[in-house]
XYZ file of N, CA and C in Angstrom:
423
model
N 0.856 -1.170 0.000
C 0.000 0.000 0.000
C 0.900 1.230 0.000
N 0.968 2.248 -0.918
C 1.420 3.215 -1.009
C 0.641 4.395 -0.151
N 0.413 4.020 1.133
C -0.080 5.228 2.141
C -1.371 5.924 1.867
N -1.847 5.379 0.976
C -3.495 5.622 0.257
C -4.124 5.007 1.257
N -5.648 5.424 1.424
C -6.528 4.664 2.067
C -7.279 4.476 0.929
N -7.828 3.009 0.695
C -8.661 2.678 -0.382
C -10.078 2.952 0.344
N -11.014 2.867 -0.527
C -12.370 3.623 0.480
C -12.980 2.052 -0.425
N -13.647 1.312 0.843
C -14.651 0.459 0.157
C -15.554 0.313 -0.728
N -16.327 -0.939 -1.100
C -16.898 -0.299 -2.193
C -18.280 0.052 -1.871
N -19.095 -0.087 -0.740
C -19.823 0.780 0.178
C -19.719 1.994 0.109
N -18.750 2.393 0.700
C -18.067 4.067 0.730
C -18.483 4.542 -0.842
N -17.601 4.299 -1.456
C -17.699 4.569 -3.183
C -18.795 5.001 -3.779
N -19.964 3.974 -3.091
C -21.264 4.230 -3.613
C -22.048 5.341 -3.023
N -21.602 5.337 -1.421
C -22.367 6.307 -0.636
C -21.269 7.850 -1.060
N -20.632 7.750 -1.258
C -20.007 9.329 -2.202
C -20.877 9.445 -3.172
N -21.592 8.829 -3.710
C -22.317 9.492 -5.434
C -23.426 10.202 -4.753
N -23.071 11.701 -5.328
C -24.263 12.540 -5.332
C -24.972 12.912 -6.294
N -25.768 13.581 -6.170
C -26.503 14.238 -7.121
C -26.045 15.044 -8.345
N -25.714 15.055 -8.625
C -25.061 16.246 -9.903
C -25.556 17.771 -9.896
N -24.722 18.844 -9.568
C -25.818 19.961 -9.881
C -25.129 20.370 -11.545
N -26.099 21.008 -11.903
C -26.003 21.636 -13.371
C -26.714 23.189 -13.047
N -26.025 23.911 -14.037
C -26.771 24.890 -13.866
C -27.599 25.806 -15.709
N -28.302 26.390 -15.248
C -29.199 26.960 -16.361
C -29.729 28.679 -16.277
N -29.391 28.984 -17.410
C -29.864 30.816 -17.460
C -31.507 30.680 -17.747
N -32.194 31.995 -16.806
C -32.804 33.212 -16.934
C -32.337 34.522 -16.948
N -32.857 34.578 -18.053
C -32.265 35.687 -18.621
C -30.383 35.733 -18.588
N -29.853 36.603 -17.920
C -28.142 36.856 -18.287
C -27.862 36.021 -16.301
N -28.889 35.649 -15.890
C -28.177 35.065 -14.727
C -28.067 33.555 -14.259
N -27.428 33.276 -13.878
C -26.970 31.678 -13.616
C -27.645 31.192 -12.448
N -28.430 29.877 -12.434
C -29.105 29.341 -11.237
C -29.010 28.133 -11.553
N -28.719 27.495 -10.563
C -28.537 26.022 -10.188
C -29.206 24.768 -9.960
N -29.764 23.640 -10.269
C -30.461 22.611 -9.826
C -29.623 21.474 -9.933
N -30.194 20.187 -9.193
C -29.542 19.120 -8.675
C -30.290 18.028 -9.369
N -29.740 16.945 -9.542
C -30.479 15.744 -10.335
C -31.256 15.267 -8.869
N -32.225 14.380 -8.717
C -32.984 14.078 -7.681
C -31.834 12.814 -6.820
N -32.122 12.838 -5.857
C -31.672 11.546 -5.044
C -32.449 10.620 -4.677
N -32.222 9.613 -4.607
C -33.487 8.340 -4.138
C -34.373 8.268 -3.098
N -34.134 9.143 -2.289
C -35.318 10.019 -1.362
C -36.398 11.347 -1.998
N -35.690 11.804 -2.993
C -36.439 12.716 -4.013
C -37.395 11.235 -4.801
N -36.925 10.739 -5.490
C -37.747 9.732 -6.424
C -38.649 9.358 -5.507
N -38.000 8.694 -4.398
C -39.154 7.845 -3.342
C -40.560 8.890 -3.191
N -40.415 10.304 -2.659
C -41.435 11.228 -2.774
C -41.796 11.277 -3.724
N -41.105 11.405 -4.865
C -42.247 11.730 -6.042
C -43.135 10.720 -6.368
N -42.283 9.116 -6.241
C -43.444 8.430 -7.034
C -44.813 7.946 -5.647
N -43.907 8.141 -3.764
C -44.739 7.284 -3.259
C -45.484 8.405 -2.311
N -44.737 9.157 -2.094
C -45.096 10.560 -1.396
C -46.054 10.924 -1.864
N -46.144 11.593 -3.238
C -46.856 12.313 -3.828
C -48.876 11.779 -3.879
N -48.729 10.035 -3.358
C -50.452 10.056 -3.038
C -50.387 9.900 -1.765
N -49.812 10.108 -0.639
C -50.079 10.709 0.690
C -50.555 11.773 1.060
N -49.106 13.157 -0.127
C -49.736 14.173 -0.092
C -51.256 14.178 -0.434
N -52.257 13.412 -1.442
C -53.009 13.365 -2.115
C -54.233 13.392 -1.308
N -53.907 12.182 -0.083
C -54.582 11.902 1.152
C -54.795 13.069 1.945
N -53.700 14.039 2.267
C -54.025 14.616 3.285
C -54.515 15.697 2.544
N -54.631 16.242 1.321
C -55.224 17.410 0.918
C -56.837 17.317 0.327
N -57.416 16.132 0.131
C -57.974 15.824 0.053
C -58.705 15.488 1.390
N -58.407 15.290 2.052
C -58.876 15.108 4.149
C -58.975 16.815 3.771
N -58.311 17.686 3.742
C -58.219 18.986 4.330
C -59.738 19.864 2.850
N -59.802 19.273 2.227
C -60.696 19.885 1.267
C -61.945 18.802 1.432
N -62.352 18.326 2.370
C -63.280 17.633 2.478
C -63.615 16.422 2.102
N -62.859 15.662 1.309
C -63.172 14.573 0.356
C -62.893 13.447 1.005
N -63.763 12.394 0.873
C -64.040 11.112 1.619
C -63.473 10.191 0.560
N -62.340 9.559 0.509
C -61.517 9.023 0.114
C -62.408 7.035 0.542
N -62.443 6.833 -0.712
C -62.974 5.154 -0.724
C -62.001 4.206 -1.020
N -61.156 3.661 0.078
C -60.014 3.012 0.429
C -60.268 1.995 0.158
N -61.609 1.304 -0.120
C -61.748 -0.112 0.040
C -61.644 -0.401 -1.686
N -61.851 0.175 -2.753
C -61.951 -0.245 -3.929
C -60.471 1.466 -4.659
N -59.659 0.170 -5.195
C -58.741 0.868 -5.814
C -59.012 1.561 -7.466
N -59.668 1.629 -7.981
C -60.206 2.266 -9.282
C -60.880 3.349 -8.578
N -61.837 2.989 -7.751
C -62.421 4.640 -7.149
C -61.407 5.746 -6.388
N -60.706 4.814 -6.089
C -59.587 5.793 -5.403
C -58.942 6.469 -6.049
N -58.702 5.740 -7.278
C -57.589 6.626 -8.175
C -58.278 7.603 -8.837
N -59.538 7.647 -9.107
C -60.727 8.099 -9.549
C -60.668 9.651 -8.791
N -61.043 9.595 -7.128
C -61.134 10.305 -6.699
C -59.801 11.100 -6.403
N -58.636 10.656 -5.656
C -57.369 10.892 -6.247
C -57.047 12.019 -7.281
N -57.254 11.543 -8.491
C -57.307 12.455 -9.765
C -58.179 13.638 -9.709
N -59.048 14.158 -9.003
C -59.814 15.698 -8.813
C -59.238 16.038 -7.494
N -58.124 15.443 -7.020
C -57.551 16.898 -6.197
C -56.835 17.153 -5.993
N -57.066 18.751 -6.102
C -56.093 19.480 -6.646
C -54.793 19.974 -5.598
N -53.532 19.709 -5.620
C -52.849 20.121 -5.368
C -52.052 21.393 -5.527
N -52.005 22.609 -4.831
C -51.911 23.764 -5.496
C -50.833 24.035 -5.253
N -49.792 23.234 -4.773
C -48.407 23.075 -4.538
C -47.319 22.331 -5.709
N -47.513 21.231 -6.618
C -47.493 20.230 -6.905
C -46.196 21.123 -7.683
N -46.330 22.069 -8.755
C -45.362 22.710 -9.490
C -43.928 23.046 -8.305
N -44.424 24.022 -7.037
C -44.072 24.755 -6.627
C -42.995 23.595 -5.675
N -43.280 22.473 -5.223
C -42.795 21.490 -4.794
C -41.818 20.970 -5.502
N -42.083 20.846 -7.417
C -40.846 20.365 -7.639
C -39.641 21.149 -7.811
N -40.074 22.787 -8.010
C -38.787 24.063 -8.151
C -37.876 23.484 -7.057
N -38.799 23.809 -5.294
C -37.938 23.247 -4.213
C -37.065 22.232 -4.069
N -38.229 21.215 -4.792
C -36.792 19.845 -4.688
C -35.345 19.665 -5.702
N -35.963 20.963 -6.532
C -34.576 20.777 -7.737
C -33.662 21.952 -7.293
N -34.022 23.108 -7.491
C -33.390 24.655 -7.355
C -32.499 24.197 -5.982
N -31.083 24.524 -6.534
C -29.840 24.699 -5.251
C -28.664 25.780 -5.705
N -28.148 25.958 -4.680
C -27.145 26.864 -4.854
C -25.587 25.949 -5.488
N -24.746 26.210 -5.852
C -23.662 26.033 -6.564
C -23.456 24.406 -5.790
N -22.941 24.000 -4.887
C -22.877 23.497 -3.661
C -24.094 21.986 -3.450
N -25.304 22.357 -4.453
C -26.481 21.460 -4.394
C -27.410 21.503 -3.368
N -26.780 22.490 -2.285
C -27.751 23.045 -1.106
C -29.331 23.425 -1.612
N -30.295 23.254 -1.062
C -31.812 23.393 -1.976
C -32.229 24.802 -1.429
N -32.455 25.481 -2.009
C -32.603 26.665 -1.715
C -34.131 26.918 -0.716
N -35.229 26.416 -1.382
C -36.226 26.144 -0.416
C -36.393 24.965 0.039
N -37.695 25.125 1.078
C -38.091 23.676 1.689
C -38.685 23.087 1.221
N -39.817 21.641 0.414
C -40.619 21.283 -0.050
C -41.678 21.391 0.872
N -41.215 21.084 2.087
C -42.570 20.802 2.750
C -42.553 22.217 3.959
N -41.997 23.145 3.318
C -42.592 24.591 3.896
C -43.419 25.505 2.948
N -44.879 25.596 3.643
C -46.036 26.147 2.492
C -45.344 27.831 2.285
N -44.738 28.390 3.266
C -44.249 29.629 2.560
C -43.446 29.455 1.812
N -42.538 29.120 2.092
C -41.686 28.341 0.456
C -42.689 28.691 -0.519
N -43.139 27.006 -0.417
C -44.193 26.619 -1.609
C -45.218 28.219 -2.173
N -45.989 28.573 -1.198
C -46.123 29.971 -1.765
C -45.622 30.910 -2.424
N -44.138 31.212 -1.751
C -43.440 32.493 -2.724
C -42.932 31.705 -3.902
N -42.952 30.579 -3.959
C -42.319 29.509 -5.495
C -43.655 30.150 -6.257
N -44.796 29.766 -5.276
C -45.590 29.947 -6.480
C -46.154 31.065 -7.253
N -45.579 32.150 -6.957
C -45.741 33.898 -6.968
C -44.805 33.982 -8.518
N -44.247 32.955 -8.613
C -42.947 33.085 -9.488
C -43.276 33.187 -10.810
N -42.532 34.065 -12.047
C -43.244 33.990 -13.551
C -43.017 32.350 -13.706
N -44.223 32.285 -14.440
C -43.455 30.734 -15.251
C -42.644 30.014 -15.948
N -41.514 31.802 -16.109
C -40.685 31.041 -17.024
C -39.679 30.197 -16.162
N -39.759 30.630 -15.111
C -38.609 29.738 -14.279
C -39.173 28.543 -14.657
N -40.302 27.610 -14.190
C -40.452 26.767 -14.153
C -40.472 25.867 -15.746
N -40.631 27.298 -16.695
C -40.021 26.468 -18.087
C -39.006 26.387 -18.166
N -37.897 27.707 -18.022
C -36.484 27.255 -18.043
C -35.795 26.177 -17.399
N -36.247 25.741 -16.159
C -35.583 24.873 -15.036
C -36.250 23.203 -16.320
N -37.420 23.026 -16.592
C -38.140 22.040 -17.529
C -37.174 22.011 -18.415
N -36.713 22.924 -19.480
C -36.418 22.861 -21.201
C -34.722 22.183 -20.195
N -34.391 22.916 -19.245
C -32.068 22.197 -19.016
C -32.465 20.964 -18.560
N -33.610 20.627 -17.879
C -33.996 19.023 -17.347
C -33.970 17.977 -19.083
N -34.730 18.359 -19.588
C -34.631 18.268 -20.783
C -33.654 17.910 -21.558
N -33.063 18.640 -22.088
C -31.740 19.008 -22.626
C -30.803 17.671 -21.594
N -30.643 17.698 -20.792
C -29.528 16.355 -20.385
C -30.135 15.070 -20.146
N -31.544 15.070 -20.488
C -32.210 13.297 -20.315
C -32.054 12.809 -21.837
N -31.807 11.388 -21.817
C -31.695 10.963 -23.030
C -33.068 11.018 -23.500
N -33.046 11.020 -25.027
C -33.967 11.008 -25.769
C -34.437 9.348 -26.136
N -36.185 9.431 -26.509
C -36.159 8.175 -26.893
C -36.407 7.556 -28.094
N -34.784 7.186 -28.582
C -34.283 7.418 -29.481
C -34.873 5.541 -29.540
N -35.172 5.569 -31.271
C -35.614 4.046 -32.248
C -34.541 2.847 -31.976
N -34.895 2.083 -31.240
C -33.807 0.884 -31.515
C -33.398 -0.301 -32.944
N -32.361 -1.186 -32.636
C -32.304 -1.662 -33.800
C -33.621 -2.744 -34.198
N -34.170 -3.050 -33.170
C -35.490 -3.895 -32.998
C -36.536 -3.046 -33.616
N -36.899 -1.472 -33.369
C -37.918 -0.758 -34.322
C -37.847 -0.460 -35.440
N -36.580 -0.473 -36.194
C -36.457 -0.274 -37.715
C -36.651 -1.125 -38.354
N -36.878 -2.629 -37.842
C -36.708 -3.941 -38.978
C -38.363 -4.029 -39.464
């Protein structure tokens, strides 16, 4: 051993972060982060909890026992956060630090005060670095 510490391959894995990239409005530079597996976990499992409790808070009697009605009912409510939630979970400073909270409604409020182009610009650089879905050699034959 040349006085190196080798870092396991545990370690190795728990170093991979998020990537930040950054993207213009207008002539100024702002930052977002690729999601982490606690971001995904919210989006895909979070996001019908949130569904639950805003739906409890807007009155709606949620029919747990049959899953088609649920998703049914589910689908009319409205989340008036849902945009403003994902700016928070992406938008960070240089560093990948998140600039707001997701689950602080003032946050979520002044996100949502915001022109829309942020939320197109931050969309079109998300964009721009996901692969495309590009024809395989199996769809041309």
């Amino acid at each position: 051993m040349n006085g190196r510490i080798e870092m396991s391959l545990r370690e190795k894995l728990l170093a991979t972060k998020p990537k930040v990239r950054s993207f213009l409005i207008g002539d100024i530079t702002y930052f977002y982060r690729e999601f982490t597996v606690g971001d995904m976990n919210k989006a895909v499992y979070g996001q019908q909890q949130a569904l639950f409790k805003i739906a409890q808070e807007q009155g709606i009697e949620l029919n747990f026992d049959n899953e088609e009605a649920l998703a049914k009912q589910l689908a009319q409510v409205y989340d008036p956060y849902q945009i403003a939630r994902t700016l928070a979970t992406r938008l960070c400073d240089e560093k990948g630090e998140n600039l707001f909270d997701p689950n602080n409604d003032a946050d979520l409020e002044q996100l949502s005060q915001l022109d829309k182009s942020v939320f197109e610009e931050l969309s079109k650089a998300i964009a721009d670095i996901e692969p495309k879905n590009l024809p395989s050699a199996e769809d041309s034959k």
